[in-house]
Short mmCIF file of C-alpha atoms in Angstrom, two decimals:
data_model
loop_
_atom_site.label_atom_id
_atom_site.label_comp_id
_atom_site.label_asym_id
_atom_site.label_seq_id
_atom_site.Cartn_x
_atom_site.Cartn_y
_atom_site.Cartn_z
CA UNK U 8 87.21 -82.03 -57.86
CA UNK U 9 87.10 -79.93 -54.70
CA UNK U 10 85.38 -81.40 -51.44
CA UNK U 11 82.04 -80.50 -50.27
CA UNK U 12 83.75 -78.02 -47.81
CA UNK U 13 85.81 -76.43 -50.53
CA UNK U 14 82.66 -75.98 -52.85
CA UNK U 15 80.53 -74.53 -49.98
CA UNK U 16 83.50 -71.74 -49.23
CA UNK U 17 83.60 -71.05 -52.97
CA UNK U 18 79.96 -70.51 -52.93
CA UNK U 19 80.25 -68.11 -50.18
CA UNK U 20 82.99 -66.32 -51.93
CA UNK U 21 80.95 -65.84 -55.21
CA UNK U 22 77.72 -64.65 -53.75
CA UNK U 23 79.97 -62.21 -51.56
CA UNK U 24 81.98 -61.26 -54.30
CA UNK U 25 79.98 -58.19 -55.71
CA UNK U 26 79.16 -56.77 -52.42
CA UNK U 27 82.60 -56.88 -51.06
CA UNK U 28 83.76 -55.11 -54.63
CA UNK U 29 81.21 -52.48 -54.01
CA UNK U 30 81.80 -52.19 -50.34
CA UNK U 31 85.73 -52.30 -51.03
CA UNK U 32 85.73 -49.70 -53.92
CA UNK U 33 83.14 -47.20 -53.20
CA UNK U 34 83.16 -47.13 -48.90
CA UNK U 35 86.73 -48.51 -47.67
CA UNK U 36 88.74 -46.76 -50.25
CA UNK U 37 86.83 -43.36 -50.00
CA UNK U 38 86.82 -43.29 -46.16
CA UNK U 39 90.75 -44.54 -46.18
CA UNK U 40 91.51 -41.52 -48.55
CA UNK U 41 89.72 -39.01 -46.16
CA UNK U 42 91.43 -40.43 -42.98
CA UNK U 43 94.45 -40.10 -44.84
CA UNK U 44 94.07 -36.57 -45.83
CA UNK U 45 93.39 -35.36 -42.23
CA UNK U 46 96.39 -37.61 -40.64
CA UNK U 47 98.99 -37.08 -43.06
CA UNK U 48 100.43 -33.41 -42.60
CA UNK U 49 103.32 -32.45 -45.04
CA UNK U 50 103.91 -35.80 -46.22
CA UNK U 51 104.31 -37.47 -43.06
CA UNK U 52 102.19 -39.37 -40.76
CA UNK U 53 101.14 -37.11 -37.66
CA UNK U 54 98.99 -38.80 -35.45
CA UNK U 55 99.92 -36.57 -32.33
CA UNK U 56 97.75 -33.95 -34.05
CA UNK U 57 94.60 -36.54 -33.73
CA UNK U 58 95.51 -37.00 -29.87
CA UNK U 59 95.87 -32.77 -29.39
CA UNK U 60 92.01 -32.97 -31.04
CA UNK U 61 90.68 -35.54 -28.88
CA UNK U 62 92.21 -33.72 -25.64
CA UNK U 63 90.25 -30.58 -26.43
CA UNK U 64 87.15 -29.99 -24.00
CA UNK U 65 84.70 -29.68 -26.70
CA UNK U 66 85.67 -32.56 -28.42
CA UNK U 67 85.18 -34.62 -25.19
CA UNK U 68 81.70 -32.83 -24.53
CA UNK U 69 80.33 -33.76 -28.11
CA UNK U 70 82.01 -37.44 -27.53
CA UNK U 71 80.02 -37.74 -24.30
CA UNK U 72 76.83 -36.28 -25.60
CA UNK U 73 76.77 -38.88 -28.47
CA UNK U 74 77.34 -41.43 -26.19
CA UNK U 75 74.57 -40.72 -23.67
CA UNK U 76 72.09 -39.44 -26.06
CA UNK U 77 72.41 -42.58 -28.57
CA UNK U 78 72.67 -44.99 -25.26
CA UNK U 79 69.15 -43.31 -23.77
CA UNK U 80 67.30 -43.25 -27.11
CA UNK U 81 68.21 -46.70 -27.67
CA UNK U 82 66.88 -48.03 -24.96
CA UNK U 83 63.79 -46.05 -24.62
CA UNK U 84 62.89 -47.17 -28.46
CA UNK U 85 63.37 -50.76 -27.44
CA UNK U 86 61.23 -50.30 -24.48
CA UNK U 87 58.52 -48.69 -26.34
CA UNK U 88 58.94 -50.87 -29.42
CA UNK U 89 58.96 -54.31 -27.94
CA UNK U 90 55.10 -53.97 -26.79
CA UNK U 91 54.21 -52.54 -30.12
CA UNK U 92 56.02 -55.55 -32.17
CA UNK U 93 54.15 -57.92 -29.98
CA UNK U 94 50.90 -56.68 -30.18
CA UNK U 95 51.42 -55.75 -33.98
CA UNK U 96 52.61 -59.43 -35.19
CA UNK U 97 51.32 -61.87 -32.71
CA UNK U 98 47.57 -60.24 -31.92
CA UNK U 99 44.82 -60.18 -34.47
CA UNK U 100 42.46 -56.91 -34.01
CA UNK U 101 40.66 -54.45 -36.14
CA UNK U 102 42.90 -51.63 -37.26
CA UNK U 103 46.09 -53.67 -37.01
CA UNK U 104 47.27 -53.05 -40.48
CA UNK U 105 46.56 -49.45 -40.34
CA UNK U 106 48.40 -49.18 -37.07
CA UNK U 107 51.49 -50.86 -38.21
CA UNK U 108 51.61 -48.54 -40.90
CA UNK U 109 51.16 -45.51 -39.24
CA UNK U 110 54.13 -46.49 -36.48
CA UNK U 111 56.36 -47.23 -39.73
CA UNK U 112 55.68 -43.16 -41.00
CA UNK U 113 58.35 -41.47 -38.84
CA UNK U 114 61.07 -43.45 -40.68
CA UNK U 115 59.80 -42.50 -43.93
CA UNK U 116 60.14 -38.60 -42.87
CA UNK U 117 63.34 -36.72 -44.06
CA UNK U 118 65.66 -36.04 -40.75
CA UNK U 119 65.24 -32.34 -41.25
CA UNK U 120 61.39 -32.88 -41.35
CA UNK U 121 61.31 -34.60 -38.27
CA UNK U 122 63.29 -31.82 -36.41
CA UNK U 123 61.16 -29.23 -37.88
CA UNK U 124 57.85 -31.32 -36.58
CA UNK U 125 59.04 -31.39 -33.32
CA UNK U 126 60.39 -27.42 -33.55
CA UNK U 127 56.69 -26.80 -33.95
CA UNK U 128 55.44 -29.30 -31.47
CA UNK U 129 57.71 -28.05 -28.78
CA UNK U 130 58.27 -24.48 -29.77
CA UNK U 131 56.78 -21.39 -27.38
CA UNK U 132 53.54 -21.47 -30.09
CA UNK U 133 53.37 -25.28 -30.33
CA UNK U 134 50.98 -27.49 -28.67
CA UNK U 135 53.51 -28.43 -25.82
CA UNK U 136 55.33 -25.34 -25.80
CA UNK U 137 54.57 -24.90 -22.04
CA UNK U 138 57.00 -27.52 -21.34
CA UNK U 139 60.05 -25.39 -22.34
CA UNK U 140 61.75 -28.27 -24.19
CA UNK U 141 62.54 -26.92 -27.37
CA UNK U 142 66.14 -26.31 -27.94
CA UNK U 143 67.24 -28.78 -25.02
CA UNK U 144 68.93 -32.25 -24.85
CA UNK U 145 65.05 -33.92 -24.24
CA UNK U 146 63.85 -32.71 -27.39
CA UNK U 147 66.79 -34.18 -29.37
CA UNK U 148 66.33 -37.41 -27.48
CA UNK U 149 62.39 -37.31 -28.07
CA UNK U 150 63.39 -36.75 -32.02
CA UNK U 151 65.71 -39.63 -31.96
CA UNK U 152 63.22 -42.31 -30.47
CA UNK U 153 60.26 -40.81 -32.39
CA UNK U 154 62.57 -41.62 -35.70
CA UNK U 155 63.92 -44.88 -34.75
CA UNK U 156 61.44 -46.96 -32.75
CA UNK U 157 59.73 -48.10 -36.34
CA UNK U 158 63.34 -50.18 -36.77
CA UNK U 159 62.61 -52.01 -33.50
CA UNK U 160 58.82 -52.91 -34.06
CA UNK U 161 59.72 -53.66 -38.14
CA UNK U 162 63.13 -56.14 -37.31
CA UNK U 163 61.95 -57.32 -33.83
CA UNK U 164 58.20 -57.76 -34.88
CA UNK U 165 59.06 -60.28 -38.19
CA UNK U 166 61.32 -62.22 -35.97
CA UNK U 167 58.45 -62.47 -33.07
CA UNK U 168 55.69 -63.01 -36.02
CA UNK U 169 58.04 -66.35 -36.85
CA UNK U 170 58.45 -67.87 -33.51
CA UNK U 171 56.37 -71.21 -33.11
CA UNK U 172 53.78 -70.42 -29.86
CA UNK U 173 53.43 -73.83 -28.90
CA UNK U 174 56.61 -74.13 -26.60
CA UNK U 175 55.44 -71.13 -24.91
CA UNK U 176 51.98 -72.65 -24.51
CA UNK U 177 53.16 -75.67 -23.44
CA UNK U 178 55.37 -73.95 -20.52
CA UNK U 179 51.99 -72.09 -19.77
CA UNK U 180 50.52 -75.44 -19.47
CA UNK U 181 53.12 -76.45 -17.10
CA UNK U 182 52.44 -73.81 -14.72
CA UNK U 183 54.84 -71.23 -15.72
CA UNK U 184 53.98 -67.58 -15.59
CA UNK U 185 53.75 -65.13 -17.89
CA UNK U 186 57.08 -63.60 -17.07
CA UNK U 187 58.64 -67.06 -16.55
CA UNK U 188 57.49 -67.61 -19.93
CA UNK U 189 58.76 -64.76 -21.55
CA UNK U 190 62.43 -65.08 -19.83
CA UNK U 191 63.32 -68.86 -20.30
CA UNK U 192 61.24 -69.55 -23.76
CA UNK U 193 60.67 -66.43 -25.73
CA UNK U 194 63.71 -64.44 -24.94
CA UNK U 195 66.41 -66.72 -25.92
CA UNK U 196 65.05 -67.08 -29.28
CA UNK U 197 63.80 -63.23 -29.81
CA UNK U 198 67.41 -62.05 -28.34
CA UNK U 199 68.98 -62.08 -31.65
CA UNK U 200 66.55 -59.97 -33.15
CA UNK U 201 66.56 -57.43 -30.49
CA UNK U 202 70.09 -57.08 -30.11
CA UNK U 203 70.41 -56.48 -33.96
CA UNK U 204 67.61 -53.66 -33.78
CA UNK U 205 69.38 -51.98 -30.89
CA UNK U 206 72.58 -52.17 -32.92
CA UNK U 207 71.24 -50.42 -35.73
CA UNK U 208 69.23 -47.86 -33.64
CA UNK U 209 72.23 -47.06 -31.51
CA UNK U 210 74.00 -46.64 -34.85
CA UNK U 211 71.40 -44.38 -36.34
CA UNK U 212 71.45 -42.35 -33.05
CA UNK U 213 75.04 -41.67 -33.19
CA UNK U 214 75.22 -40.70 -36.79
CA UNK U 215 72.04 -38.93 -36.62
CA UNK U 216 72.50 -35.35 -38.27
CA UNK U 217 69.26 -33.44 -39.49
CA UNK U 218 67.40 -33.98 -36.25
CA UNK U 219 70.39 -33.04 -33.86
CA UNK U 220 70.96 -29.99 -36.09
CA UNK U 221 67.78 -28.77 -36.40
CA UNK U 222 67.21 -29.58 -32.59
CA UNK U 223 69.93 -28.67 -30.98
CA UNK U 224 71.70 -26.31 -33.55
CA UNK U 225 75.51 -25.59 -32.31
CA UNK U 226 74.84 -25.83 -28.84
CA UNK U 227 74.54 -29.70 -28.80
CA UNK U 228 76.72 -31.30 -31.33
CA UNK U 229 77.04 -35.27 -31.97
CA UNK U 230 79.96 -36.75 -33.52
CA UNK U 231 78.16 -36.35 -36.98
CA UNK U 232 77.20 -32.65 -36.70
CA UNK U 233 80.60 -31.79 -35.32
CA UNK U 234 82.20 -33.56 -38.34
CA UNK U 235 80.31 -31.28 -40.86
CA UNK U 236 81.03 -28.44 -38.90
CA UNK U 237 84.78 -29.21 -38.81
CA UNK U 238 84.83 -30.14 -42.43
CA UNK U 239 82.51 -27.64 -44.04
CA UNK U 240 83.20 -24.33 -41.91
CA UNK U 241 86.44 -24.97 -40.06
CA UNK U 242 88.28 -27.07 -43.09
CA UNK U 243 90.13 -28.56 -40.02
CA UNK U 244 90.45 -32.30 -41.82
CA UNK U 245 92.54 -33.27 -38.51
CA UNK U 246 89.96 -32.88 -36.16
CA UNK U 247 86.90 -34.57 -38.60
CA UNK U 248 89.40 -37.26 -39.36
CA UNK U 249 89.89 -37.77 -35.32
CA UNK U 250 86.52 -37.78 -35.35
CA UNK U 251 85.89 -40.55 -37.69
CA UNK U 252 88.65 -42.43 -36.31
CA UNK U 253 86.49 -42.51 -32.80
CA UNK U 254 83.52 -43.15 -34.71
CA UNK U 255 85.04 -46.28 -36.55
CA UNK U 256 86.08 -47.82 -33.50
CA UNK U 257 83.41 -47.58 -31.68
CA UNK U 258 80.88 -48.88 -34.49
CA UNK U 259 83.58 -51.80 -34.38
CA UNK U 260 83.59 -52.49 -31.15
CA UNK U 261 79.66 -52.47 -30.99
CA UNK U 262 79.48 -54.98 -33.88
CA UNK U 263 82.03 -57.36 -32.25
CA UNK U 264 79.80 -57.17 -28.72
CA UNK U 265 76.62 -57.35 -30.42
CA UNK U 266 77.67 -60.52 -32.41
CA UNK U 267 78.41 -62.03 -29.11
CA UNK U 268 75.12 -61.37 -27.72
CA UNK U 269 73.02 -62.58 -30.74
CA UNK U 270 74.27 -65.79 -30.17
CA UNK U 271 71.59 -68.17 -30.03
CA UNK U 272 72.27 -72.19 -29.90
CA UNK U 273 69.78 -73.46 -32.65
CA UNK U 274 67.68 -70.34 -34.01
CA UNK U 275 65.88 -72.85 -36.49
CA UNK U 276 64.14 -74.83 -33.82
CA UNK U 277 61.96 -72.51 -33.01
CA UNK U 278 61.07 -70.53 -36.71
CA UNK U 279 57.42 -72.26 -37.53
CA UNK U 280 54.98 -69.58 -38.05
CA UNK U 281 51.66 -69.67 -35.89
CA UNK U 282 48.89 -67.53 -37.03
CA UNK U 283 48.00 -64.30 -35.01
CA UNK U 284 45.49 -64.84 -32.17
CA UNK U 285 42.66 -62.66 -30.55
CA UNK U 286 43.78 -60.57 -27.81
CA UNK U 287 43.22 -61.84 -24.14
CA UNK U 288 42.70 -59.68 -21.20
CA UNK U 289 46.44 -60.20 -20.35
CA UNK U 290 47.42 -58.73 -23.43
CA UNK U 291 45.84 -55.15 -22.18
CA UNK U 292 49.26 -53.64 -21.12
CA UNK U 293 50.87 -54.27 -24.51
CA UNK U 294 47.54 -52.79 -26.09
CA UNK U 295 47.92 -50.11 -24.26
CA UNK U 296 51.55 -49.50 -24.80
CA UNK U 297 50.95 -49.62 -28.42
CA UNK U 298 48.15 -46.96 -28.21
CA UNK U 299 49.95 -44.44 -26.41
CA UNK U 300 53.26 -45.11 -28.77
CA UNK U 301 50.73 -44.01 -31.60
CA UNK U 302 49.42 -41.13 -29.96
CA UNK U 303 53.35 -40.03 -29.22
CA UNK U 304 54.17 -40.66 -32.78
CA UNK U 305 51.20 -38.67 -34.20
CA UNK U 306 51.60 -35.82 -32.44
CA UNK U 307 54.49 -34.50 -34.18
CA UNK U 308 52.99 -35.23 -37.53
CA UNK U 309 49.68 -33.72 -37.08
CA UNK U 310 51.32 -30.69 -35.78
CA UNK U 311 53.29 -30.38 -38.73
CA UNK U 312 50.49 -31.08 -40.95
CA UNK U 313 48.34 -28.26 -39.37
CA UNK U 314 51.26 -25.89 -39.17
CA UNK U 315 51.42 -26.23 -43.45
CA UNK U 316 47.27 -25.51 -43.44
CA UNK U 317 47.77 -22.40 -41.46
CA UNK U 318 48.96 -18.56 -43.13
CA UNK U 319 48.87 -15.51 -41.74
CA UNK U 320 45.64 -13.36 -42.66
CA UNK U 321 45.58 -11.11 -45.29
CA UNK U 322 47.04 -7.64 -43.94
CA UNK U 323 48.54 -9.03 -40.61
CA UNK U 324 52.03 -8.61 -39.65
CA UNK U 325 54.41 -11.97 -39.45
CA UNK U 326 53.09 -12.72 -36.11
CA UNK U 327 49.58 -11.75 -36.76
CA UNK U 328 46.79 -13.91 -36.62
CA UNK U 329 46.21 -17.10 -38.75
CA UNK U 330 43.67 -18.50 -40.75
CA UNK U 331 42.89 -21.77 -42.29
CA UNK U 332 44.26 -22.06 -46.25
CA UNK U 333 45.54 -24.04 -48.95
CA UNK U 334 47.86 -21.19 -50.21
CA UNK U 335 51.06 -22.98 -49.11
CA UNK U 336 50.55 -25.77 -51.14
CA UNK U 337 49.41 -23.51 -53.85
CA UNK U 338 52.55 -22.34 -53.82
CA UNK U 339 54.58 -25.26 -54.42
CA UNK U 340 54.01 -25.21 -58.03
CA UNK U 341 56.88 -21.94 -58.32
CA UNK U 342 59.53 -21.16 -56.64
CA UNK U 343 57.63 -19.27 -53.57
CA UNK U 344 57.95 -15.37 -52.85
CA UNK U 345 61.39 -14.19 -53.32
CA UNK U 346 62.72 -17.10 -55.27
CA UNK U 347 62.58 -19.04 -51.82
CA UNK U 348 62.62 -22.68 -53.32
CA UNK U 349 65.45 -23.48 -55.84
CA UNK U 350 63.36 -25.77 -57.77
CA UNK U 351 59.54 -26.52 -57.99
CA UNK U 352 58.75 -29.19 -55.58
CA UNK U 353 57.18 -31.20 -58.42
CA UNK U 354 60.74 -31.48 -60.06
CA UNK U 355 62.58 -32.35 -56.52
CA UNK U 356 60.17 -35.04 -56.06
CA UNK U 357 60.73 -36.49 -59.31
CA UNK U 358 64.34 -36.47 -58.66
CA UNK U 359 64.12 -37.77 -55.12
CA UNK U 360 61.82 -40.68 -56.76
CA UNK U 361 64.51 -41.51 -59.16
CA UNK U 362 67.44 -41.38 -56.88
CA UNK U 363 65.13 -43.70 -54.27
CA UNK U 364 64.41 -46.26 -57.13
CA UNK U 365 68.13 -46.52 -58.15
CA UNK U 366 69.41 -46.91 -54.54
CA UNK U 367 66.65 -49.40 -53.82
CA UNK U 368 67.65 -51.95 -56.70
CA UNK U 369 71.19 -51.59 -55.73
CA UNK U 370 70.54 -51.99 -52.05
CA UNK U 371 68.41 -55.00 -52.50
CA UNK U 372 70.53 -56.70 -54.87
CA UNK U 373 73.62 -56.10 -52.62
CA UNK U 374 71.70 -57.10 -49.40
CA UNK U 375 69.97 -59.84 -50.79
CA UNK U 376 73.37 -61.54 -51.81
CA UNK U 377 74.97 -60.93 -48.27
CA UNK U 378 71.58 -62.13 -46.49
CA UNK U 379 71.57 -65.29 -48.36
CA UNK U 380 75.22 -65.85 -47.21
CA UNK U 381 74.76 -65.28 -43.53
CA UNK U 382 71.18 -67.26 -43.50
CA UNK U 383 72.76 -70.31 -44.87
CA UNK U 384 73.47 -73.15 -42.06
CA UNK U 385 77.46 -72.91 -40.88
CA UNK U 386 78.93 -76.49 -41.19
CA UNK U 387 82.01 -75.69 -39.95
CA UNK U 388 84.17 -73.31 -37.61
CA UNK U 389 85.29 -71.90 -40.97
CA UNK U 390 82.19 -71.06 -42.40
CA UNK U 391 80.93 -69.52 -39.42
CA UNK U 392 84.07 -67.13 -38.97
CA UNK U 393 83.97 -66.35 -42.75
CA UNK U 394 79.98 -65.37 -42.06
CA UNK U 395 80.73 -63.39 -39.03
CA UNK U 396 83.09 -61.39 -40.78
CA UNK U 397 81.18 -60.76 -43.46
CA UNK U 398 78.46 -59.42 -41.37
CA UNK U 399 80.31 -57.17 -39.18
CA UNK U 400 82.29 -55.73 -42.42
CA UNK U 401 78.70 -54.72 -43.99
CA UNK U 402 77.76 -53.12 -40.98
CA UNK U 403 80.36 -50.16 -41.06
CA UNK U 404 78.51 -47.95 -43.61
CA UNK U 405 76.13 -47.36 -40.34
CA UNK U 406 78.65 -46.21 -38.03
CA UNK U 407 80.94 -43.96 -40.58
CA UNK U 408 79.75 -40.39 -40.76
CA UNK U 409 78.23 -39.52 -44.05
CA UNK U 410 80.32 -36.48 -44.26
CA UNK U 411 82.99 -38.49 -44.21
CA UNK U 412 82.04 -40.84 -46.89
CA UNK U 413 80.90 -38.05 -49.31
CA UNK U 414 83.90 -35.92 -49.26
CA UNK U 415 86.08 -39.48 -49.32
CA UNK U 416 84.14 -39.66 -52.95
CA UNK U 417 85.26 -36.21 -53.89
CA UNK U 418 89.07 -36.73 -53.10
CA UNK U 419 89.27 -40.58 -54.18
CA UNK U 420 87.23 -41.13 -56.81
CA UNK U 421 88.81 -38.44 -59.41
CA UNK U 422 90.54 -40.76 -61.69
CA UNK U 423 89.18 -42.73 -64.67
CA UNK U 424 87.51 -45.08 -64.76
CA UNK U 425 86.32 -44.48 -61.20
CA UNK U 426 85.48 -40.22 -61.85
CA UNK U 427 82.05 -40.22 -60.80
CA UNK U 428 82.31 -36.89 -58.92
CA UNK U 429 80.01 -35.61 -62.08
CA UNK U 430 77.90 -39.09 -62.34
CA UNK U 431 74.32 -39.41 -61.53
CA UNK U 432 74.98 -42.84 -60.15
CA UNK U 433 77.05 -41.38 -57.26
CA UNK U 434 74.45 -40.64 -55.09
CA UNK U 435 72.18 -43.31 -55.06
CA UNK U 436 74.88 -45.36 -54.64
CA UNK U 437 76.08 -43.54 -51.87
CA UNK U 438 72.33 -44.20 -50.29
CA UNK U 439 72.63 -47.54 -51.13
CA UNK U 440 75.89 -48.38 -48.91
CA UNK U 441 74.20 -46.55 -46.21
CA UNK U 442 71.06 -48.69 -46.91
CA UNK U 443 72.62 -51.99 -47.14
CA UNK U 444 72.99 -52.68 -43.33
CA UNK U 445 69.53 -52.14 -42.86
CA UNK U 446 68.67 -54.45 -45.58
CA UNK U 447 70.88 -57.23 -44.06
CA UNK U 448 69.14 -56.82 -40.61
CA UNK U 449 65.50 -56.47 -42.07
CA UNK U 450 66.05 -59.88 -44.59
CA UNK U 451 68.35 -62.09 -42.58
CA UNK U 452 65.58 -62.51 -39.55
CA UNK U 453 62.91 -63.38 -41.98
CA UNK U 454 65.19 -65.95 -44.14
CA UNK U 455 66.19 -67.54 -41.01
CA UNK U 456 62.40 -67.99 -40.23
CA UNK U 457 62.00 -70.33 -43.15
CA UNK U 458 62.34 -74.15 -42.36
CA UNK U 459 65.54 -75.60 -43.74
CA UNK U 460 63.46 -78.56 -44.79
CA UNK U 461 61.96 -76.81 -47.41
CA UNK U 462 65.25 -76.36 -49.10
CA UNK U 463 66.19 -79.82 -48.59
CA UNK U 464 62.86 -81.00 -50.06
CA UNK U 465 63.64 -78.91 -53.18
CA UNK U 466 67.08 -80.46 -53.23
CA UNK U 467 65.86 -83.96 -52.90
CA UNK U 468 63.16 -83.31 -55.44
CA UNK U 469 66.15 -82.42 -58.08
CA UNK U 470 66.14 -78.35 -57.78
CA UNK U 471 69.19 -76.33 -58.13
CA UNK U 472 70.39 -73.80 -55.88
CA UNK U 473 68.72 -71.16 -58.09
CA UNK U 474 65.63 -72.68 -58.51
CA UNK U 475 65.53 -73.75 -54.53
CA UNK U 476 65.93 -69.48 -54.38
CA UNK U 477 63.29 -68.77 -56.33
CA UNK U 478 60.98 -71.13 -55.30
CA UNK U 479 61.45 -71.12 -51.29
CA UNK U 480 63.47 -67.78 -50.46
CA UNK U 481 61.81 -65.38 -52.91
CA UNK U 482 58.49 -65.52 -51.93
CA UNK U 483 59.25 -64.93 -48.17
CA UNK U 484 60.68 -61.65 -49.11
CA UNK U 485 58.62 -60.72 -52.29
CA UNK U 486 56.20 -57.90 -50.75
CA UNK U 487 57.50 -54.41 -49.88
CA UNK U 488 58.34 -54.21 -46.40
CA UNK U 489 59.00 -50.45 -45.27
CA UNK U 490 60.33 -47.11 -46.65
CA UNK U 491 63.78 -46.33 -45.16
CA UNK U 492 64.22 -42.50 -44.41
CA UNK U 493 65.43 -39.77 -46.79
CA UNK U 494 69.08 -41.82 -46.83
CA UNK U 495 67.73 -45.41 -46.89
CA UNK U 496 64.97 -46.14 -49.99
CA UNK U 497 62.11 -48.34 -50.00
CA UNK U 498 62.80 -52.14 -48.57
CA UNK U 499 61.05 -55.19 -48.94
CA UNK U 500 58.50 -56.28 -46.41
CA UNK U 501 57.49 -59.89 -45.49
CA UNK U 502 53.64 -60.09 -44.53
CA UNK U 503 54.20 -63.67 -42.82
CA UNK U 504 57.71 -64.73 -42.91
CA UNK U 505 57.52 -68.38 -42.68
CA UNK U 506 53.94 -68.57 -43.86
CA UNK U 507 55.12 -66.98 -47.23
CA UNK U 508 56.01 -70.32 -48.95
CA UNK U 509 53.28 -72.46 -46.90
CA UNK U 510 50.31 -70.32 -46.38
CA UNK U 511 47.95 -70.50 -43.40
CA UNK U 512 48.32 -73.83 -41.67
CA UNK U 513 45.42 -75.83 -40.03
CA UNK U 514 45.70 -75.99 -35.94
CA UNK U 515 45.99 -79.77 -36.33
CA UNK U 516 48.61 -80.38 -38.75
CA UNK U 517 52.16 -80.30 -38.44
CA UNK U 518 53.49 -76.83 -39.67
CA UNK U 519 56.79 -78.54 -40.80
CA UNK U 520 55.42 -81.21 -42.88
CA UNK U 521 52.49 -78.93 -44.52
CA UNK U 522 55.07 -76.65 -45.65
CA UNK U 523 57.18 -79.46 -47.23
CA UNK U 524 54.18 -80.60 -49.02
CA UNK U 525 53.48 -77.37 -50.32
CA UNK U 526 56.95 -76.83 -51.54
CA UNK U 527 57.09 -80.28 -53.12
CA UNK U 528 53.61 -79.17 -55.12
CA UNK U 529 55.07 -76.23 -56.38
CA UNK U 530 58.62 -77.90 -57.65
CA UNK U 531 56.42 -80.69 -59.38
CA UNK U 532 54.83 -77.96 -61.28
CA UNK U 533 57.04 -76.98 -64.42
CA UNK U 534 57.42 -73.29 -65.28
CA UNK U 535 56.07 -71.52 -62.59
CA UNK U 536 66.54 -29.21 -50.82
CA UNK U 537 67.41 -26.50 -50.12
CA UNK U 538 65.52 -25.51 -47.11
CA UNK U 539 63.76 -22.15 -47.99
CA UNK U 540 63.39 -18.68 -46.33
CA UNK U 541 59.64 -18.85 -47.49
CA UNK U 542 57.94 -20.32 -44.56
CA UNK U 543 54.65 -20.90 -46.18
CA UNK U 544 56.45 -23.17 -49.05
CA UNK U 545 58.51 -24.86 -46.75
CA UNK U 546 55.63 -25.59 -44.50
CA UNK U 547 53.82 -27.13 -47.25
CA UNK U 548 56.66 -28.98 -48.80
CA UNK U 549 57.67 -30.75 -45.53
CA UNK U 550 54.69 -32.79 -45.17
CA UNK U 551 54.90 -33.81 -48.51
CA UNK U 552 58.91 -34.81 -47.78
CA UNK U 553 57.42 -38.21 -46.45
CA UNK U 554 55.77 -39.11 -49.94
#
């Protein structure tokens, strides 16, 4: 019979087997095949050509622009998202749920739609056209922050919501100032979630495609857009491979650094959720920052919606006066003037919904298994290292160019039984792989917030691992959480992470004991598309793109 340590390692391997197999076949194999095509010239390995590519002035400009724009966007997203995460998850005030939903809207929108919205907002005819920001790096930076601030709000907010407020209240009662309380009590417990969300945001910004291409064109290129241009326009696979290697190495270094910064002595100690409280006068700065962020997020979306309701008056030229009309939306039932749309929008929405549903269940299945592996307490150094390796390995899809992955599919999955180039499964599978790191980063803080004594109580009452999972862990992550942008589908949203199994707790009772009593009671009860040349159809279709 295997010892306890061997059984635990075998359980980790069993849970991670399916995600690891999918990652190996549908990520590592295509990416390595694409890189081999670029690095192998006339049958021989030629790394010198890669170094020549990296020495090009344009390549250096692209790398520098990607680094500084992604860093600046990440810092701004974290600074704007932290106050909103606090006020939306730790405070209770009218309209809180509505504001939270509105701030998550940008992450649902396709990247091209975000780019078009900012072009309408910052263009010469837009409300902020007088600033002269259209076509500048600052417009790209604003689009990246707009798109990714929801990641910080959701991930950090879920972790903040699961923090026990009593240590902070005790520190304040002992005379600590709010800044001291945050620095010495809140930040050590919150740091893993902040670092995780910041690393995800940086990877999203570094691999942004639609926002950079729409707002920057060919003048300002990131690594992602440059790989696309080199692969599809110039057919320079060596240069594309060189940039992909740099991107992969940078992502690996970032994951190692993020893993070290996420370290916290014992995150389970402070993970007992308290009910949100009413705002105090000291919470005014956070509420004000949330209101400002809401205005900044609403401006591009409202500009896009208003633009879809404006049409040129009959008989006037292209630049003539405009009037209010629903004509753009009526045109969506067909293909528009001059066959501007390849298919009717209703057909495109049906296809998108089908792909999103397929990608969602794939991402949730793989991400859920991996999240279970990563959130169980490690009882040995070997377990800790195995979990650390798995955590970093499954973050790699975020940092690899989607163009590299797509071309890798075409050149490697061309032989039976993996000839899936014409299969309808390939697109949702690719989206599930890209969504997988975000699923894991969303579920891990939530599952970590579950009091481990619940699982221990379930085991002591005779529940097996599966029954414990269904009774204790599953209720925490059951409710829908958020919609991830065009390349990431729907994910589960826990309403109150550590409260889901135990409900609201009276203030005079111990949270741990109340949750244990509730869990024991449950266990005793048996059985329980193409862009169009037609501006009218396009303007009407863009607001629908986020539906």
